[in-house]
CSV table of C-alpha atoms and ligand atoms in Angstrom, one decimal:
chain,number,residue,atom,x,y,z
R,81,UNK,CA,0.0,0.0,0.0
R,82,UNK,CA,1.4,3.4,-0.9
R,83,UNK,CA,1.5,5.9,1.9
R,84,UNK,CA,-0.4,9.1,1.2
R,85,UNK,CA,-1.4,12.0,3.4
R,86,UNK,CA,-4.8,10.5,3.5
R,87,UNK,CA,-3.7,7.0,4.7
R,88,UNK,CA,-1.4,8.6,7.3
R,89,UNK,CA,-4.2,10.9,8.6
R,90,UNK,CA,-6.7,8.1,8.6
R,91,UNK,CA,-4.4,6.1,10.8
R,92,UNK,CA,-3.9,9.1,13.1
R,93,UNK,CA,-7.6,9.7,13.3
R,94,UNK,CA,-8.3,6.1,14.3
R,95,UNK,CA,-6.1,6.5,17.4
R,96,UNK,CA,-7.4,10.0,18.2
R,97,UNK,CA,-11.0,8.8,18.0
R,98,UNK,CA,-10.3,6.2,20.7
R,99,UNK,CA,-8.7,8.8,22.9
R,100,UNK,CA,-11.1,11.7,23.1
R,101,UNK,CA,-14.9,12.0,23.7
R,102,UNK,CA,-17.1,11.5,20.7
R,103,UNK,CA,-18.4,15.1,20.6
R,104,UNK,CA,-15.0,16.6,20.8
R,105,UNK,CA,-13.8,14.4,18.0
R,106,UNK,CA,-16.8,15.5,15.9
R,107,UNK,CA,-16.2,19.1,16.5
R,108,UNK,CA,-12.5,19.4,16.2
R,109,UNK,CA,-11.3,16.5,14.1
R,110,UNK,CA,-14.0,15.7,11.6
R,111,UNK,CA,-13.6,19.0,9.7
R,112,UNK,CA,-9.9,18.5,9.2
R,113,UNK,CA,-8.7,17.6,5.7
R,114,UNK,CA,-5.3,16.1,5.1
R,115,UNK,CA,-3.7,18.0,2.2
R,116,UNK,CA,0.0,17.0,1.8
R,117,UNK,CA,2.7,14.6,2.9
R,118,UNK,CA,6.2,15.7,2.2
R,119,UNK,CA,9.1,13.9,3.6
R,120,UNK,CA,8.2,13.6,7.2
R,121,UNK,CA,5.7,16.5,7.3
R,122,UNK,CA,2.0,16.1,7.2
R,123,UNK,CA,-0.1,19.1,6.4
R,124,UNK,CA,-3.6,19.3,7.5
R,125,UNK,CA,-6.2,21.9,6.6
R,126,UNK,CA,-8.3,23.4,9.4
R,127,UNK,CA,-11.3,25.7,8.9
R,128,UNK,CA,-10.0,28.7,10.8
R,129,UNK,CA,-7.2,30.1,12.9
R,130,UNK,CA,-9.3,29.5,15.9
R,131,UNK,CA,-9.3,25.8,15.1
R,132,UNK,CA,-5.6,25.8,14.9
R,133,UNK,CA,-5.3,27.5,18.2
R,134,UNK,CA,-7.7,25.2,19.9
R,135,UNK,CA,-5.9,22.1,18.6
R,136,UNK,CA,-2.6,23.5,19.7
R,137,UNK,CA,-3.9,24.2,23.1
R,138,UNK,CA,-5.9,21.1,23.8
R,139,UNK,CA,-4.6,18.3,21.6
R,140,UNK,CA,-1.0,19.1,21.0
R,141,UNK,CA,0.3,16.1,23.0
R,142,UNK,CA,-2.0,13.7,21.4
R,143,UNK,CA,-1.3,15.0,17.9
R,144,UNK,CA,2.5,14.8,18.5
R,145,UNK,CA,2.1,11.2,19.7
R,146,UNK,CA,0.1,10.0,16.7
R,147,UNK,CA,2.1,11.8,14.2
R,148,UNK,CA,5.3,10.3,15.5
R,149,UNK,CA,3.7,6.9,15.7
R,150,UNK,CA,2.6,7.0,12.1
R,151,UNK,CA,5.5,8.9,10.4
R,152,UNK,CA,8.3,8.1,12.8
R,153,UNK,CA,10.4,10.1,15.2
R,154,UNK,CA,11.0,12.9,12.7
R,155,UNK,CA,7.3,13.4,12.0
R,156,UNK,CA,6.1,16.9,11.9
R,157,UNK,CA,2.7,18.5,11.5
R,158,UNK,CA,1.8,21.7,9.6
R,159,UNK,CA,-1.5,23.4,9.5
R,160,UNK,CA,-3.0,25.0,6.5
R,161,UNK,CA,-5.6,27.4,7.5
R,162,UNK,CA,-8.6,28.4,5.3
R,163,UNK,CA,-8.9,32.2,5.5
R,164,UNK,CA,-12.0,33.4,7.2
R,165,UNK,CA,-15.0,34.7,5.2
R,166,UNK,CA,-14.1,37.9,3.5
R,167,UNK,CA,-11.0,36.5,2.0
R,168,UNK,CA,-12.4,33.3,0.6
R,169,UNK,CA,-10.4,33.3,-2.5
R,170,UNK,CA,-7.1,33.8,-0.7
R,171,UNK,CA,-4.8,30.8,-0.5
R,172,UNK,CA,-4.8,28.9,2.7
R,173,UNK,CA,-1.8,29.9,4.7
R,174,UNK,CA,0.5,27.7,6.6
R,175,UNK,CA,1.6,27.7,10.1
R,176,UNK,CA,4.3,25.4,11.4
R,177,UNK,CA,3.6,23.4,14.5
R,178,UNK,CA,6.0,24.4,17.1
R,179,UNK,CA,8.6,21.7,16.3
R,180,UNK,CA,7.2,18.6,17.6
R,181,UNK,CA,9.8,17.9,20.2
R,182,UNK,CA,9.5,21.1,22.0
R,183,UNK,CA,7.1,21.1,25.0
R,184,UNK,CA,4.5,23.8,25.1
R,185,UNK,CA,5.8,26.0,27.9
R,186,UNK,CA,3.3,28.8,27.6
R,187,UNK,CA,1.2,29.7,30.6
R,188,UNK,CA,-2.5,29.9,30.1
R,189,UNK,CA,-3.8,33.4,30.6
R,190,UNK,CA,-4.8,34.1,34.1
R,191,UNK,CA,-7.6,36.3,35.5
R,192,UNK,CA,-6.6,39.6,37.2
R,193,UNK,CA,-8.7,42.6,38.3
R,194,UNK,CA,-9.6,44.8,35.4
R,195,UNK,CA,-7.5,47.6,36.6
R,196,UNK,CA,-4.4,45.5,36.4
R,197,UNK,CA,-1.6,46.9,34.3
R,198,UNK,CA,1.5,44.9,34.2
R,199,UNK,CA,3.7,48.0,34.3
R,200,UNK,CA,1.8,50.2,36.6
R,201,UNK,CA,-1.5,49.8,38.4
R,202,UNK,CA,-2.9,51.7,41.3
R,203,UNK,CA,-4.6,49.2,43.4
R,204,UNK,CA,-5.4,45.8,42.1
R,205,UNK,CA,-7.6,44.8,44.9
R,206,UNK,CA,-10.3,47.4,44.7
R,207,UNK,CA,-11.8,47.5,41.2
R,208,UNK,CA,-14.2,44.7,40.4
R,209,UNK,CA,-14.2,42.7,37.1
R,210,UNK,CA,-11.6,40.5,35.6
R,211,UNK,CA,-9.4,40.4,32.6
R,212,UNK,CA,-6.9,37.9,31.4
R,213,UNK,CA,-3.2,38.4,31.2
R,214,UNK,CA,-0.3,36.2,30.1
R,215,UNK,CA,2.6,35.5,32.4
R,216,UNK,CA,5.6,34.2,30.4
R,217,UNK,CA,7.1,31.1,32.0
R,218,UNK,CA,10.6,32.0,30.8
R,219,UNK,CA,11.5,28.4,30.7
R,220,UNK,CA,14.3,27.2,28.4
R,221,UNK,CA,13.0,24.2,26.4
R,222,UNK,CA,16.5,22.7,26.0
R,223,UNK,CA,16.8,22.2,29.8
R,224,UNK,CA,14.7,19.2,30.2
R,225,UNK,CA,14.9,16.5,32.8
R,226,UNK,CA,15.6,13.9,30.1
R,227,UNK,CA,18.6,16.0,29.1
R,228,UNK,CA,19.8,16.2,32.7
R,229,UNK,CA,22.0,13.1,33.2
R,230,UNK,CA,21.6,11.4,36.5
R,231,UNK,CA,24.7,10.5,38.6
R,232,UNK,CA,25.7,10.2,42.2
R,233,UNK,CA,26.4,13.9,42.1
R,234,UNK,CA,22.8,14.9,41.6
R,235,UNK,CA,20.6,11.9,42.5
R,236,UNK,CA,18.7,13.4,45.4
R,237,UNK,CA,18.1,16.8,43.8
R,238,UNK,CA,17.1,15.1,40.6
R,239,UNK,CA,14.6,12.7,42.1
R,240,UNK,CA,13.2,15.4,44.4
R,241,UNK,CA,12.8,17.6,41.3
R,242,UNK,CA,11.1,14.7,39.6
R,243,UNK,CA,8.7,14.3,42.5
R,244,UNK,CA,7.9,18.0,42.6
R,245,UNK,CA,7.2,18.1,38.9
R,246,UNK,CA,4.6,15.4,39.4
R,247,UNK,CA,2.9,17.0,42.3
R,248,UNK,CA,3.9,20.7,42.6
R,249,UNK,CA,3.0,22.0,46.0
R,250,UNK,CA,1.9,18.5,47.0
R,251,UNK,CA,5.1,17.1,48.4
R,252,UNK,CA,7.2,17.7,51.5
R,253,UNK,CA,9.8,19.4,49.2
R,254,UNK,CA,8.4,22.9,49.4
R,255,UNK,CA,10.4,24.9,49.0
R,256,UNK,CA,12.9,22.8,47.1
R,257,UNK,CA,16.3,24.4,47.4
R,258,UNK,CA,18.9,23.2,45.0
R,259,UNK,CA,22.4,24.3,45.8
R,260,UNK,CA,25.9,23.8,44.5
R,261,UNK,CA,28.9,25.4,42.9
R,262,UNK,CA,28.9,27.3,39.7
R,263,UNK,CA,28.3,25.4,36.4
R,264,UNK,CA,27.0,22.2,38.1
R,265,UNK,CA,23.5,22.3,36.7
R,266,UNK,CA,21.4,24.2,39.2
R,267,UNK,CA,19.7,26.3,36.6
R,268,UNK,CA,19.3,23.4,34.2
R,269,UNK,CA,17.5,21.3,36.9
R,270,UNK,CA,15.3,24.3,38.0
R,271,UNK,CA,14.2,24.8,34.4
R,272,UNK,CA,13.7,21.0,34.0
R,273,UNK,CA,11.3,20.9,37.0
R,274,UNK,CA,9.3,23.8,35.5
R,275,UNK,CA,9.1,22.1,32.1
R,276,UNK,CA,8.1,18.9,33.8
R,277,UNK,CA,5.3,20.7,35.6
R,278,UNK,CA,4.1,22.4,32.4
R,279,UNK,CA,4.0,19.1,30.7
R,280,UNK,CA,2.0,17.3,33.4
R,281,UNK,CA,-0.1,20.2,34.6
R,282,UNK,CA,-0.6,22.5,31.7
R,283,UNK,CA,-3.0,24.7,33.6
R,284,UNK,CA,-0.5,25.7,36.3
R,285,UNK,CA,1.1,29.0,35.9
R,286,UNK,CA,4.9,28.5,36.2
R,287,UNK,CA,7.3,31.4,36.4
R,288,UNK,CA,11.1,31.2,36.2
R,289,UNK,CA,12.9,34.3,37.3
R,290,UNK,CA,16.6,35.0,38.0
R,291,UNK,CA,16.9,36.6,41.5
R,292,UNK,CA,18.8,39.5,39.9
R,293,UNK,CA,15.9,40.2,37.7
R,294,UNK,CA,13.5,39.9,40.5
R,295,UNK,CA,15.5,42.4,42.5
R,296,UNK,CA,15.6,44.9,39.6
R,297,UNK,CA,11.9,44.6,39.0
R,298,UNK,CA,11.4,45.3,42.7
R,299,UNK,CA,13.5,48.5,42.5
R,300,UNK,CA,11.5,49.7,39.5
R,301,UNK,CA,8.3,49.0,41.5
R,302,UNK,CA,9.6,51.0,44.4
R,303,UNK,CA,10.3,53.9,42.0
R,304,UNK,CA,6.9,53.7,40.5
R,305,UNK,CA,5.1,53.3,43.8
R,306,UNK,CA,3.8,50.0,42.6
R,307,UNK,CA,5.1,47.5,45.1
R,308,UNK,CA,1.6,46.2,45.7
R,309,UNK,CA,1.3,45.2,42.1
R,310,UNK,CA,4.7,43.7,42.1
R,311,UNK,CA,3.8,41.5,45.1
R,312,UNK,CA,0.4,40.7,43.7
R,313,UNK,CA,1.9,39.6,40.4
R,314,UNK,CA,4.2,37.1,42.0
R,315,UNK,CA,1.5,35.9,44.3
R,316,UNK,CA,-0.6,34.9,41.3
R,317,UNK,CA,1.6,32.1,40.1
R,318,UNK,CA,1.3,28.4,41.0
R,319,UNK,CA,5.0,27.6,40.7
R,320,UNK,CA,7.7,30.1,41.4
R,321,UNK,CA,11.3,29.2,40.4
R,322,UNK,CA,13.8,31.7,41.8
R,323,UNK,CA,17.3,31.1,40.5
R,324,UNK,CA,20.5,32.2,42.4
R,325,UNK,CA,18.8,33.4,45.5
R,326,UNK,CA,22.2,34.2,47.0
R,327,UNK,CA,21.9,37.4,45.0
R,328,UNK,CA,19.5,38.6,47.7
R,329,UNK,CA,22.3,38.7,50.3
R,330,UNK,CA,22.5,42.0,52.0
R,331,UNK,CA,19.4,43.3,50.1
R,332,UNK,CA,17.1,43.8,53.1
R,333,UNK,CA,14.1,45.2,51.3
R,334,UNK,CA,14.2,42.7,48.5
R,335,UNK,CA,14.3,39.9,51.1
R,336,UNK,CA,11.4,41.5,52.9
R,337,UNK,CA,9.2,41.6,49.8
R,338,UNK,CA,10.2,38.1,48.9
R,339,UNK,CA,9.3,37.0,52.4
R,340,UNK,CA,5.7,38.1,51.9
R,341,UNK,CA,5.5,36.5,48.5
R,342,UNK,CA,7.0,33.3,49.8
R,343,UNK,CA,4.5,33.1,52.7
R,344,UNK,CA,1.5,33.7,50.5
R,345,UNK,CA,2.5,31.1,48.0
R,346,UNK,CA,3.5,28.6,50.6
R,347,UNK,CA,0.3,29.0,52.6
R,348,UNK,CA,-1.7,28.5,49.4
R,349,UNK,CA,0.0,25.2,48.5
R,350,UNK,CA,2.0,26.8,45.7
R,351,UNK,CA,5.4,25.3,44.8
R,352,UNK,CA,8.6,27.3,45.4
R,353,UNK,CA,11.9,26.2,43.8
R,354,UNK,CA,15.0,28.0,44.8
R,355,UNK,CA,18.6,27.6,43.7
R,356,UNK,CA,21.7,28.9,45.5
R,357,UNK,CA,25.4,28.6,45.2
R,358,UNK,CA,25.6,27.8,48.9
R,359,UNK,CA,23.7,25.7,51.4
R,360,UNK,CA,21.3,27.8,53.5
R,361,UNK,CA,23.5,27.7,56.6
R,362,UNK,CA,26.3,29.4,54.7
R,363,UNK,CA,24.2,32.1,53.1
R,364,UNK,CA,25.6,35.3,54.6
R,365,UNK,CA,23.6,38.5,54.7
R,366,UNK,CA,20.3,36.7,54.6
R,367,UNK,CA,17.5,37.4,57.2
R,368,UNK,CA,17.0,34.6,59.7
R,369,UNK,CA,13.3,34.3,59.1
R,370,UNK,CA,13.9,33.8,55.4
R,371,UNK,CA,16.6,31.3,56.0
R,372,UNK,CA,14.4,29.3,58.3
R,373,UNK,CA,11.8,29.1,55.6
R,374,UNK,CA,14.3,27.9,53.1
R,375,UNK,CA,14.9,25.0,55.4
R,376,UNK,CA,11.2,24.1,55.6
R,377,UNK,CA,11.3,21.8,52.6
R,378,UNK,CA,14.3,20.0,51.1
R,379,UNK,CA,17.8,21.3,50.4
R,380,UNK,CA,19.6,19.1,48.0
R,381,UNK,CA,23.1,19.7,46.6
R,382,UNK,CA,24.7,19.2,43.3
R,383,UNK,CA,28.4,18.2,43.3
R,384,UNK,CA,30.9,17.6,40.6
R,385,UNK,CA,30.0,14.6,38.5
R,386,UNK,CA,32.5,11.8,38.4
R,387,UNK,CA,34.2,10.8,35.2
R,388,UNK,CA,31.6,8.4,34.0
R,389,UNK,CA,28.8,11.0,34.5
R,390,UNK,CA,30.8,13.6,32.7
R,391,UNK,CA,31.2,11.3,29.8
R,392,UNK,CA,27.5,10.6,29.9
R,393,UNK,CA,26.8,14.3,29.9
R,394,UNK,CA,28.9,14.8,26.8
R,395,UNK,CA,27.2,11.9,25.1
R,396,UNK,CA,23.8,13.3,25.9
R,397,UNK,CA,25.0,16.6,24.4
R,398,UNK,CA,26.2,14.9,21.2
R,399,UNK,CA,22.9,13.1,20.9
R,400,UNK,CA,20.9,16.4,21.4
R,401,UNK,CA,23.0,18.3,19.0
R,402,UNK,CA,23.3,15.5,16.5
R,403,UNK,CA,27.1,15.6,16.6
R,404,UNK,CA,29.3,12.6,16.7
R,405,UNK,CA,32.8,12.8,18.3
R,406,UNK,CA,35.3,10.0,18.5
R,407,UNK,CA,35.1,8.1,21.8
R,408,UNK,CA,38.6,8.9,22.8
R,409,UNK,CA,38.1,12.6,22.3
R,410,UNK,CA,35.0,12.5,24.5
R,411,UNK,CA,36.8,10.7,27.2
R,412,UNK,CA,39.7,13.0,27.0
R,413,UNK,CA,37.5,16.1,27.4
R,414,UNK,CA,35.7,14.6,30.3
R,415,UNK,CA,38.8,13.5,32.0
R,416,UNK,CA,40.8,16.8,31.5
R,417,UNK,CA,38.1,19.2,32.6
R,418,UNK,CA,37.1,18.4,36.1
R,419,UNK,CA,36.1,21.8,37.4
R,420,UNK,CA,32.5,22.0,36.3
R,421,UNK,CA,30.1,21.1,33.5
R,422,UNK,CA,29.9,24.6,32.0
R,423,UNK,CA,33.7,24.6,31.5
R,424,UNK,CA,33.6,21.2,30.0
R,425,UNK,CA,30.9,22.4,27.6
R,426,UNK,CA,33.0,25.5,26.9
R,427,UNK,CA,35.9,23.3,25.9
R,428,UNK,CA,33.6,21.2,23.7
R,429,UNK,CA,32.4,24.3,21.9
R,430,UNK,CA,35.9,25.6,21.4
R,431,UNK,CA,36.9,22.2,20.0
R,432,UNK,CA,34.0,22.2,17.5
R,433,UNK,CA,34.8,25.8,16.5
R,434,UNK,CA,38.5,25.0,16.1
R,435,UNK,CA,37.7,22.0,13.9
R,436,UNK,CA,35.2,23.8,11.7
R,437,UNK,CA,37.3,27.0,11.4
R,438,UNK,CA,40.4,25.2,10.5
R,439,UNK,CA,38.6,22.5,8.5
R,440,UNK,CA,40.3,19.9,10.6
R,441,UNK,CA,38.7,16.7,11.7
R,442,UNK,CA,38.3,16.3,15.4
R,443,UNK,CA,41.0,14.0,16.6
R,444,UNK,CA,42.5,13.2,20.0
R,445,UNK,CA,45.5,15.2,18.8
R,446,UNK,CA,43.5,18.3,18.2
R,447,UNK,CA,41.6,17.9,21.5
R,448,UNK,CA,44.9,17.6,23.3
R,449,UNK,CA,46.3,20.8,21.7
R,450,UNK,CA,43.1,22.7,22.4
R,451,UNK,CA,42.6,21.6,25.9
R,452,UNK,CA,46.2,22.3,26.8
R,453,UNK,CA,45.5,25.9,26.0
R,454,UNK,CA,42.1,25.8,27.6
R,455,UNK,CA,43.2,24.4,31.0
R,456,UNK,CA,46.8,25.6,31.0
R,457,UNK,CA,46.9,26.3,34.7
R,458,UNK,CA,44.9,23.4,35.9
R,459,UNK,CA,47.1,20.7,37.4
R,460,UNK,CA,45.8,17.5,36.1
R,461,UNK,CA,46.2,14.4,38.1
R,462,UNK,CA,45.2,11.0,36.9
R,463,UNK,CA,42.3,9.9,39.0
R,464,UNK,CA,41.5,6.3,40.2
R,465,UNK,CA,38.3,6.5,38.2
R,466,UNK,CA,40.2,7.3,35.1
R,467,UNK,CA,42.7,4.5,35.7
R,468,UNK,CA,40.0,2.0,36.2
R,469,UNK,CA,38.2,3.1,33.1
R,470,UNK,CA,41.3,2.8,30.9
R,471,UNK,CA,42.2,-0.6,32.3
R,472,UNK,CA,38.7,-1.9,31.8
R,473,UNK,CA,38.5,-0.6,28.3
R,474,UNK,CA,41.9,-2.2,27.6
R,475,UNK,CA,40.8,-5.6,28.8
R,476,UNK,CA,37.3,-5.1,27.5
R,477,UNK,CA,35.7,-5.6,30.9
R,478,UNK,CA,32.7,-3.8,32.4
R,479,UNK,CA,33.7,-1.4,35.1
R,480,UNK,CA,31.1,-2.8,37.5
R,481,UNK,CA,33.0,-6.1,37.4
R,482,UNK,CA,36.2,-4.5,38.5
R,483,UNK,CA,34.4,-2.8,41.4
R,484,UNK,CA,32.6,-6.0,42.3
R,485,UNK,CA,33.9,-8.8,44.5
R,486,UNK,CA,34.2,-11.3,41.8
R,487,UNK,CA,37.3,-13.6,41.9
R,488,UNK,CA,37.4,-14.4,38.2
R,489,UNK,CA,41.0,-14.5,37.1
R,490,UNK,CA,40.9,-11.9,34.4
R,491,UNK,CA,39.0,-9.5,36.6
R,492,UNK,CA,41.3,-10.0,39.6
R,493,UNK,CA,44.2,-9.2,37.3
R,494,UNK,CA,42.6,-6.0,35.9
R,495,UNK,CA,41.8,-5.0,39.5
R,496,UNK,CA,45.3,-5.5,40.6
R,497,UNK,CA,46.7,-3.6,37.7
R,498,UNK,CA,44.3,-0.7,38.5
R,499,UNK,CA,45.5,-0.7,42.1
R,500,UNK,CA,49.1,-0.7,41.0
R,501,UNK,CA,48.7,2.3,38.7
R,502,UNK,CA,46.5,4.1,41.3
R,503,UNK,CA,49.3,3.7,43.8
R,504,UNK,CA,51.9,4.8,41.3
R,505,UNK,CA,50.1,7.7,39.7
R,506,UNK,CA,47.8,9.2,42.3
R,507,UNK,CA,48.3,10.6,45.7
R,508,UNK,CA,45.5,8.4,47.1
R,509,UNK,CA,46.0,6.3,50.2
R,510,UNK,CA,46.1,2.5,50.0
R,511,UNK,CA,42.8,2.4,51.9
R,512,UNK,CA,41.1,4.7,49.5
R,513,UNK,CA,42.4,2.8,46.5
R,514,UNK,CA,41.1,-0.3,48.1
R,515,UNK,CA,37.7,1.3,48.6
R,516,UNK,CA,37.5,2.2,44.9
R,517,UNK,CA,38.3,-1.4,43.9
R,518,UNK,CA,35.5,-3.4,45.3
R,519,UNK,CA,36.0,-2.4,49.0
R,520,UNK,CA,39.4,-4.0,49.6
R,521,UNK,CA,41.6,-3.2,52.5
R,522,UNK,CA,45.0,-1.6,52.4
R,523,UNK,CA,46.8,-4.9,52.7
R,524,UNK,CA,45.1,-6.3,49.6
R,525,UNK,CA,46.2,-3.2,47.7
R,526,UNK,CA,49.8,-3.7,48.8
R,527,UNK,CA,49.7,-7.3,47.9
R,528,UNK,CA,48.3,-6.4,44.5
R,529,UNK,CA,51.1,-3.9,43.8
R,530,UNK,CA,53.7,-6.6,44.7
R,531,UNK,CA,52.0,-9.2,42.5
R,532,UNK,CA,51.9,-6.8,39.5
R,533,UNK,CA,55.6,-6.0,40.0
R,534,UNK,CA,56.5,-9.7,40.2
R,535,UNK,CA,54.5,-10.6,37.2
R,536,UNK,CA,56.0,-7.8,35.1
R,537,UNK,CA,59.4,-9.4,35.7
R,538,UNK,CA,58.4,-12.9,34.9
R,539,UNK,CA,55.7,-12.7,32.3
R,540,UNK,CA,56.6,-11.0,29.0
R,541,UNK,CA,53.0,-10.6,27.8
R,542,UNK,CA,52.0,-9.1,31.1
R,543,UNK,CA,54.8,-6.6,30.8
R,544,UNK,CA,53.5,-5.5,27.4
R,545,UNK,CA,50.1,-4.9,29.0
R,546,UNK,CA,51.6,-2.7,31.6
R,547,UNK,CA,53.7,-0.7,29.1
R,548,UNK,CA,50.7,-0.2,26.9
R,549,UNK,CA,48.5,0.9,29.8
R,550,UNK,CA,51.2,3.2,31.1
R,551,UNK,CA,51.3,5.0,27.8
R,552,UNK,CA,47.6,5.4,27.7
R,553,UNK,CA,47.5,6.8,31.2
R,554,UNK,CA,50.4,9.2,30.8
R,555,UNK,CA,49.2,12.6,29.6
R,556,UNK,CA,51.7,14.3,27.4
U,53,ADP,P1,24.6,26.4,37.4
U,53,ADP,O1,23.3,27.1,37.3
U,53,ADP,O2,24.7,25.5,38.5
U,53,ADP,O3,25.7,27.4,37.3
U,53,ADP,P2,23.9,25.4,34.8
U,53,ADP,O4,22.6,24.8,35.1
U,53,ADP,O5,23.9,26.6,34.0
U,53,ADP,O6,24.8,25.5,36.1
U,53,ADP,O7,24.7,24.2,34.0
U,53,ADP,C1,25.9,24.5,33.2
U,53,ADP,C2,25.8,23.6,32.0
U,53,ADP,O8,26.0,22.3,32.3
U,53,ADP,C3,24.5,23.7,31.3
U,53,ADP,O9,24.7,23.8,29.9
U,53,ADP,C4,23.8,22.4,31.6
U,53,ADP,O10,23.0,21.9,30.6
U,53,ADP,C5,25.0,21.5,31.8
U,53,ADP,N1,24.7,20.4,32.8
U,53,ADP,C6,25.0,20.5,34.2
U,53,ADP,N2,24.6,19.3,34.8
U,53,ADP,C7,24.2,18.5,33.8
U,53,ADP,C8,23.7,17.2,33.8
U,53,ADP,N3,23.6,16.4,34.9
U,53,ADP,N4,23.3,16.6,32.6
U,53,ADP,C9,23.4,17.4,31.5
U,53,ADP,N5,23.9,18.6,31.4
U,53,ADP,C10,24.2,19.2,32.6
U,54,MG,MG1,22.7,29.1,37.1
């Protein structure tokens, strides 16, 4: 059977019909005519702009699902809209569906008193009557939870974020405070929770704001005598995400106004998500009453990801951007930059730029040259993690095996070699090396080092392994 726009749309319609009430189907889907299928894009004609908006607002997720099911992961939908009445003879015009992978992050309009003026209103509480306004969510669609790689470094924060996105305001994690050093993913995770909430609770009004912006808006409100409106505006949201709250340090009035907003939201079961570069106890210049509220919910930290998570983050990035880098380059990048993720991404971007500007292919050689410039002053010490990884790759063993208690000969050997190089190349104690290698004690590590030395003297093949590995581990 040949695939036509009609056959594809018929298949979509079948699924849609089973998933929505009959009257809704009759009203919104029966009038649709499929008009074109080009590559992976199906174009459907709808009777008016209003139809298009309604479909977008109410059925976007369902449409995305069926289109992808019928056309494949690259499937896209376009609308062709028949012009309303007076322009009957005009050609239908086409609107592109917001690319199918992007979540819809718009907030639905919310009702405010008629007198409300986003820039300046006198008193929002007095005048009766309602009108609708839109609050931009300010969420970055690239920062999703799926794109946020899980690791030991973020497990608690990530799973708390996940729980909050399912039940905003309905968990013990209110406020949820995510803290950690620069470039470790606080903003990413905060956006991801907001996006998760919008996906699962499209009617909730989510607002992401940087603390700095909040503080500036407040100063403007002070100047314009509109602090009431300012407070009222923030009190209207269902989910407030305030990024980098340490910026409020020493700003007494801003803290004061935030205190009122916080209380109102919290009392009304609204979700508050905060990020900070320090844990609450270390936030200087912050009022005690505010700090104590920060501690009401959950404070979860983000730490530096280990080597494997850093590699996974780069892999995720490659997948997202559709770029493929050689494995050894990815590992080298992840290994060399162990300050924070933003720096690692910076190095990655410079590497891509270098390669494309100089029309060179991305090789380990190029990566080494570039990174040496990039992290000139960072002393790089080989880590136990890295040693284990290189050894496992060399012997083609899974890393978990090396860290397990298994006594299989080839695993024992790889484990002993890892211990030997860890002793030789890192400053770690014997006990800590043992800990990393399946929870062994210091005596086992010493024994391993001796065994490796002995074998290297008696077994030629073994000696070759060691030399190979040493080369791999030595950074020129
Ligand atoms: P922070 O707000 O803590 O300074 P960001 O959220 O801006 O850090 O993160 C810096 C960069 O690192 C961003 O591009 C982000 O996407 C990326 N990043 C951080 N952690 C992760 C992770 N676990 N998975 C994927 N990307 C991450
Ligand atoms: Mg940030």
